[in-house]
Amino acid sequence: MRSVSIRTIGPILVLIPVAVVVLGFGLLASWQGKRVVDDLTGQVVDQAARRVEEQLDRYLATAVQVTELTASMVAGGDLNPAKLRDWRPDLVRQLSAFGAINSVAFGTPEGSATWVIRYPGEPGMEYAIKDDQTGDEIVEYRVMDSSGVPGDRIGSYVYDPRVRPWYETAEEAGVPTWSAVYPWVRSNSDTATLGLAFGRTVQDSEGRLLGVVASDVGLLAVSEFLSGLEVSETGRAFLVGPDGGLLATSSGAPVIGPGGSQVEAIASDDPMIRAIARRISDQAGSFGAIDDRLQFELTLDEQRHRIEVEPLRDVQGLDWRLAVIVPEADVMGGVQEMRRQALGIGLLVVGLTLGLGIAASLRLVRPIVELVEGVRTIGGGDLDHRVRVEGAREFAMLSTELNQMAEALKDRLRLRQSLALAMEIQQKLLPEETPTLPGLDIAGHSTYCDETGGDYYDFLELDETTQGDLIVVLGDVMGHGIAAALLMATARGVLRTRASESGSLGQLLTHVNRQLEADTGGERFMTMILMVVDAPHHAIRWASAGHDAPIVYDPQRDAFVDLPNINGLPLGLMDDSAYEEGVWDGLGPGHIVLLGTDGIWETRSPDEEEFGKDRLCAIIRAHRDEPSERISEAINDALKQFRGDSHQDDDITFVVVKLA
């Protein structure tokens, strides 16, 4: 029998173990990738669930707080059930102070009642009273201002609080309790949402029932919170009751049907919600039967999704369920890269082995085994393991590449963790909510082009400003990233430290400039503008360090105001720079003032055309009759549409102030 040439069998013998290594590494990488996907998905879902629980608990806790506060005022004699008309200023103040609730109501065993209400999606408040003067009817009025002065009469109708769910539920329970969720639909409004009330009875010192206090909460804000929740790149979430009725959705799917009834999850317009509801019905029977976290996978439109449904046990005693949907593609990016690297390394090894001869085949057996063990160890997650192979230069190079790959993976994981922490810290430096001041409607927004950025906005109060006027701060650091974020944090610290001391806005900028120049030596700089909107005196004051002046729109003249050119050098360049304060006293009702960074008007389209200030002014003019938050949303929508698929090259930050 003719033997096979060593020239043939040698490369084959070398190629076989290498092929095994490559296949093993690929399978190991695939298995490890599946574990990584599961771990990352679980972390994303856990984080989203905790944030929803915390936000929902804070939101609903406000209703509990207001109800208990009102009940204590009744029990203590500050609010007299026999004189319900005297309650109006206190109820208006409570509703003004607690934006999370939509109404505060009180009913007596005799059938008298009063409330102040703010309907979801509608501006202003309404006041209602039923007493001896109104008979069997309750009369509703518009509330004119924050002091609660009643305005035009809206209407009247026969009303008995004792047969209303908020009264009956609390009276029957005998303890503070939540009502059932109910549709909240207004015949003269396009806004439809769900609501629930927290009520409790109030007794006098002898245990006689004085009445029932209730605070209503609309769930429209919960859907808005879910819409802004970053579950993952394309992930979604929704809340559902134990009976399967939808409470809130991040996808914008309606929770109230055309007839004014609550939408069942299994009948939702959203195909994903319908599919999940059918799966829950088949697997658990109902959403109410889910007592612990339920996990499963679902394929819809040829895309796999990870679904987790869990009870919200710590949210004010409510028996609700949260469903979180994470597409598998959202967490597969890093795993795919690891697989590509593994494939590249495998092809490199195969190519090297094909060039080896018969004489090298025996020497290659031992290094290959060592490489196999090393690759398996690294693929198993031990990134500190190092492969050391002696012998042929190619295998030494391969071991070096594997070690460098392991080190690069470690560095990448550390960098991602550091950037995530930096982004979380920097986001906390921005205001959590906009301030509420009489006569002013304020909205702020900031979007970074990297994980961290150099844009900054803030709201400060100075002791010397009249009636605690608000200072709006807007800054833009040269460049972006970690270095810009550090300079922004430094400027913020200096501002907040000095803000309580007396002095003009120009003096405040001068102080910040000296501190930044001392820290940076003139190597880095930032622009900044400080502005005070003095609504009672129809004026604004501002000081600028290299920043664009405020954009002011006058709706009466349908024109934009040319403000005086009050400007100075950017902060951090020269320690002896001084800054002036400008004043303009032409403000009036409906005026809109916008402070922004150049990331807005320098945004580029795919054709390299700049967005420009003309487009920005056109958006302000088109939405002049809408609140500041809607103007902010319109600006963001226009920028995204203008940018298209292009990358955002600069941070975008702006503050919109509208006079009532």
Coordinates of C-alpha atoms in Angstrom, one line a residue, residues 343-580:
L343 CA -13.3 34.8 13.4
G344 CA -10.5 37.0 12.4
I345 CA -8.1 35.3 14.9
G346 CA -9.2 31.9 13.7
L347 CA -8.6 32.8 10.0
L348 CA -5.2 34.1 10.9
V349 CA -4.3 30.9 12.7
V350 CA -5.5 28.8 9.8
G351 CA -3.5 30.9 7.3
L352 CA -0.3 30.5 9.3
T353 CA -0.7 26.8 9.6
L354 CA -1.2 26.3 5.9
G355 CA 2.3 27.8 5.4
L356 CA 4.0 25.4 7.8
G357 CA 5.8 22.3 6.4
I358 CA 6.2 18.8 7.5
A359 CA 9.2 19.6 9.7
A360 CA 7.2 22.2 11.7
S361 CA 4.2 20.0 12.1
L362 CA 5.5 18.1 15.2
R363 CA 6.7 21.3 16.8
L364 CA 3.3 22.9 16.3
V365 CA 1.4 20.3 18.3
R366 CA 2.4 21.6 21.7
P367 CA 2.0 25.4 21.0
I368 CA -1.4 24.7 19.5
V369 CA -2.6 22.9 22.6
E370 CA -1.4 25.8 24.7
L371 CA -3.2 28.2 22.5
V372 CA -6.4 26.2 22.8
E373 CA -6.2 26.2 26.6
G374 CA -5.4 29.9 26.6
V375 CA -8.2 30.8 24.2
R376 CA -10.7 28.7 26.3
T377 CA -9.6 30.4 29.5
I378 CA -10.0 33.9 28.0
G379 CA -13.2 33.0 26.3
G380 CA -14.5 31.8 29.6
G381 CA -14.2 35.3 31.0
D382 CA -10.7 35.2 32.7
L383 CA -9.4 38.4 31.0
D384 CA -6.4 38.4 33.4
H385 CA -5.1 35.2 31.9
R386 CA -2.0 35.5 29.6
V387 CA -1.0 33.1 26.9
R388 CA 2.7 32.4 26.7
V389 CA 3.8 30.1 23.8
E390 CA 7.4 29.3 23.0
G391 CA 8.6 28.0 19.7
A392 CA 7.7 29.4 16.2
R393 CA 7.6 33.1 15.9
E394 CA 4.1 33.1 14.4
F395 CA 2.7 31.4 17.5
A396 CA 4.5 33.8 19.7
M397 CA 2.9 36.6 17.8
L398 CA -0.5 35.0 18.0
S399 CA -0.2 34.6 21.8
T400 CA 0.7 38.3 22.0
E401 CA -2.3 39.2 19.9
L402 CA -4.5 37.2 22.1
N403 CA -3.1 38.8 25.2
Q404 CA -3.5 42.2 23.7
M405 CA -7.1 41.4 22.8
A406 CA -7.7 40.3 26.4
E407 CA -6.2 43.5 27.7
A408 CA -8.1 45.6 25.2
L409 CA -11.3 43.9 26.3
K410 CA -10.5 44.8 29.9
D411 CA -9.7 48.4 29.0
R412 CA -12.9 48.7 27.1
L413 CA -15.0 47.3 29.9
R414 CA -13.3 49.7 32.4
L415 CA -13.8 52.6 30.0
R416 CA -17.4 51.9 29.4
Q417 CA -18.0 51.7 33.2
S418 CA -16.1 54.9 33.7
L419 CA -18.0 56.7 31.0
A420 CA -21.3 55.4 32.3
L421 CA -20.5 56.7 35.8
A422 CA -19.3 60.1 34.4
M423 CA -22.5 60.4 32.3
E424 CA -24.7 59.6 35.4
I425 CA -22.8 62.1 37.6
Q426 CA -23.0 64.8 34.9
Q427 CA -26.7 64.3 34.3
K428 CA -27.3 64.8 38.0
L429 CA -25.5 68.1 37.8
L430 CA -28.2 69.4 35.5
P431 CA -31.5 70.6 37.1
E432 CA -33.9 67.7 37.9
E433 CA -36.9 69.9 37.3
T434 CA -37.6 73.4 36.1
P435 CA -38.6 76.0 38.8
T436 CA -42.2 77.3 39.1
L437 CA -42.5 81.0 39.4
P438 CA -45.5 83.3 39.1
G439 CA -45.9 84.6 35.6
L440 CA -43.1 82.4 34.1
D441 CA -43.3 79.2 32.2
I442 CA -39.8 77.6 31.9
A443 CA -38.4 74.6 30.1
G444 CA -34.8 73.4 29.8
H445 CA -33.1 70.8 27.7
S446 CA -29.6 69.4 27.1
T447 CA -28.5 66.6 24.8
Y448 CA -24.8 65.6 24.6
C449 CA -23.2 64.2 21.5
D450 CA -20.9 62.0 23.5
E451 CA -21.5 60.2 26.8
T452 CA -20.4 63.4 28.5
G453 CA -20.4 67.0 27.3
G454 CA -19.5 70.6 28.0
D455 CA -22.9 72.3 27.8
Y456 CA -24.5 73.4 31.0
Y457 CA -27.7 75.1 32.2
D458 CA -28.9 75.8 35.7
F459 CA -31.3 77.9 37.7
L460 CA -30.0 79.9 40.6
E461 CA -31.5 82.2 43.2
L462 CA -29.7 85.4 44.4
D463 CA -30.5 87.0 47.7
E464 CA -30.4 90.5 46.3
T465 CA -32.7 89.9 43.4
T466 CA -36.2 91.2 43.9
Q467 CA -38.6 88.7 45.3
G468 CA -36.1 85.9 44.8
D469 CA -35.9 86.3 41.0
L470 CA -34.5 83.4 39.2
I471 CA -31.1 83.5 37.4
V472 CA -31.0 81.3 34.3
V473 CA -27.4 80.1 33.5
L474 CA -26.3 78.7 30.2
G475 CA -22.7 77.7 29.3
D476 CA -20.8 76.1 26.5
V477 CA -17.3 74.7 27.0
M478 CA -14.8 74.5 24.1
G479 CA -15.0 70.9 22.8
H480 CA -16.8 68.1 24.5
G481 CA -16.1 64.8 26.3
I482 CA -14.5 64.2 29.7
A483 CA -12.3 67.4 29.7
A484 CA -15.2 69.6 28.8
A485 CA -17.4 67.9 31.4
L486 CA -14.8 68.6 34.1
L487 CA -14.5 72.3 33.2
M488 CA -18.3 72.6 33.2
A489 CA -18.5 71.0 36.6
T490 CA -15.8 73.4 37.9
A491 CA -17.8 76.4 36.6
R492 CA -21.0 75.1 38.1
G493 CA -19.3 74.8 41.5
V494 CA -17.9 78.3 41.4
L495 CA -21.3 79.7 40.4
R496 CA -23.3 78.0 43.1
T497 CA -20.7 78.9 45.7
R498 CA -20.8 82.6 44.8
A499 CA -24.5 82.9 43.9
S500 CA -25.6 83.8 47.4
E501 CA -23.3 86.8 47.7
S502 CA -24.3 90.3 46.6
G503 CA -23.3 91.8 43.3
S504 CA -24.4 92.2 39.7
L505 CA -24.5 89.5 37.1
G506 CA -21.4 91.1 35.5
Q507 CA -19.5 90.8 38.8
L508 CA -20.5 87.2 39.2
L509 CA -19.1 86.4 35.7
T510 CA -15.9 88.3 36.6
H511 CA -15.5 86.1 39.6
V512 CA -16.1 82.9 37.7
N513 CA -13.6 84.0 35.0
R514 CA -10.8 84.6 37.5
Q515 CA -11.3 81.2 39.1
L516 CA -11.4 79.3 35.8
E517 CA -8.3 81.1 34.4
A518 CA -6.4 80.3 37.6
D519 CA -7.4 76.6 37.2
T520 CA -6.7 76.2 33.5
G521 CA -4.0 78.8 32.9
G522 CA -5.9 80.1 29.8
E523 CA -5.5 76.7 28.1
R524 CA -9.3 76.0 28.0
F525 CA -12.2 78.3 27.9
M526 CA -16.0 78.4 27.9
T527 CA -18.8 80.9 27.0
M528 CA -21.5 81.7 29.5
I529 CA -24.6 83.9 29.8
L530 CA -26.5 84.8 33.0
M531 CA -30.0 86.1 32.7
V532 CA -32.7 87.3 35.2
V533 CA -36.3 87.6 34.0
D534 CA -38.1 90.1 36.2
A535 CA -41.7 89.5 35.2
P536 CA -43.2 92.1 37.7
H537 CA -41.1 94.9 36.2
H538 CA -41.3 93.6 32.6
A539 CA -37.5 93.5 32.3
I540 CA -34.6 91.1 31.7
R541 CA -31.1 91.6 32.9
W542 CA -28.1 89.6 31.4
A543 CA -24.4 89.4 31.3
S544 CA -22.5 87.5 28.6
A545 CA -19.0 86.0 28.3
G546 CA -18.6 85.4 24.6
H547 CA -22.1 83.9 24.4
D548 CA -24.9 84.8 22.0
A549 CA -27.5 87.2 23.3
P550 CA -30.9 86.0 24.4
I551 CA -33.5 85.5 21.6
V552 CA -36.6 87.5 22.5
Y553 CA -39.9 87.2 20.6
D554 CA -42.6 89.8 20.9
P555 CA -46.0 88.2 19.9
Q556 CA -47.8 91.6 19.9
R557 CA -45.5 92.9 17.1
D558 CA -44.8 89.4 15.7
A559 CA -41.1 90.3 15.7
F560 CA -37.8 89.4 17.3
V561 CA -36.2 92.1 19.5
D562 CA -32.6 93.3 18.8
L563 CA -31.0 93.5 22.3
P564 CA -28.1 95.7 23.1
N565 CA -24.7 94.1 22.4
I566 CA -23.5 93.4 25.9
N567 CA -20.7 90.8 25.6
G568 CA -17.2 90.0 26.9
L569 CA -14.4 87.5 26.4
P570 CA -15.1 83.8 27.0
L571 CA -14.3 82.7 30.6
G572 CA -10.9 81.3 31.4
L573 CA -8.8 83.2 28.8
M574 CA -7.6 86.3 30.7
D575 CA -7.8 86.8 34.4
D576 CA -8.4 90.6 34.2
S577 CA -11.5 90.4 32.0
A578 CA -14.5 92.3 33.4
Y579 CA -18.1 92.0 32.4
E580 CA -21.1 94.3 32.2

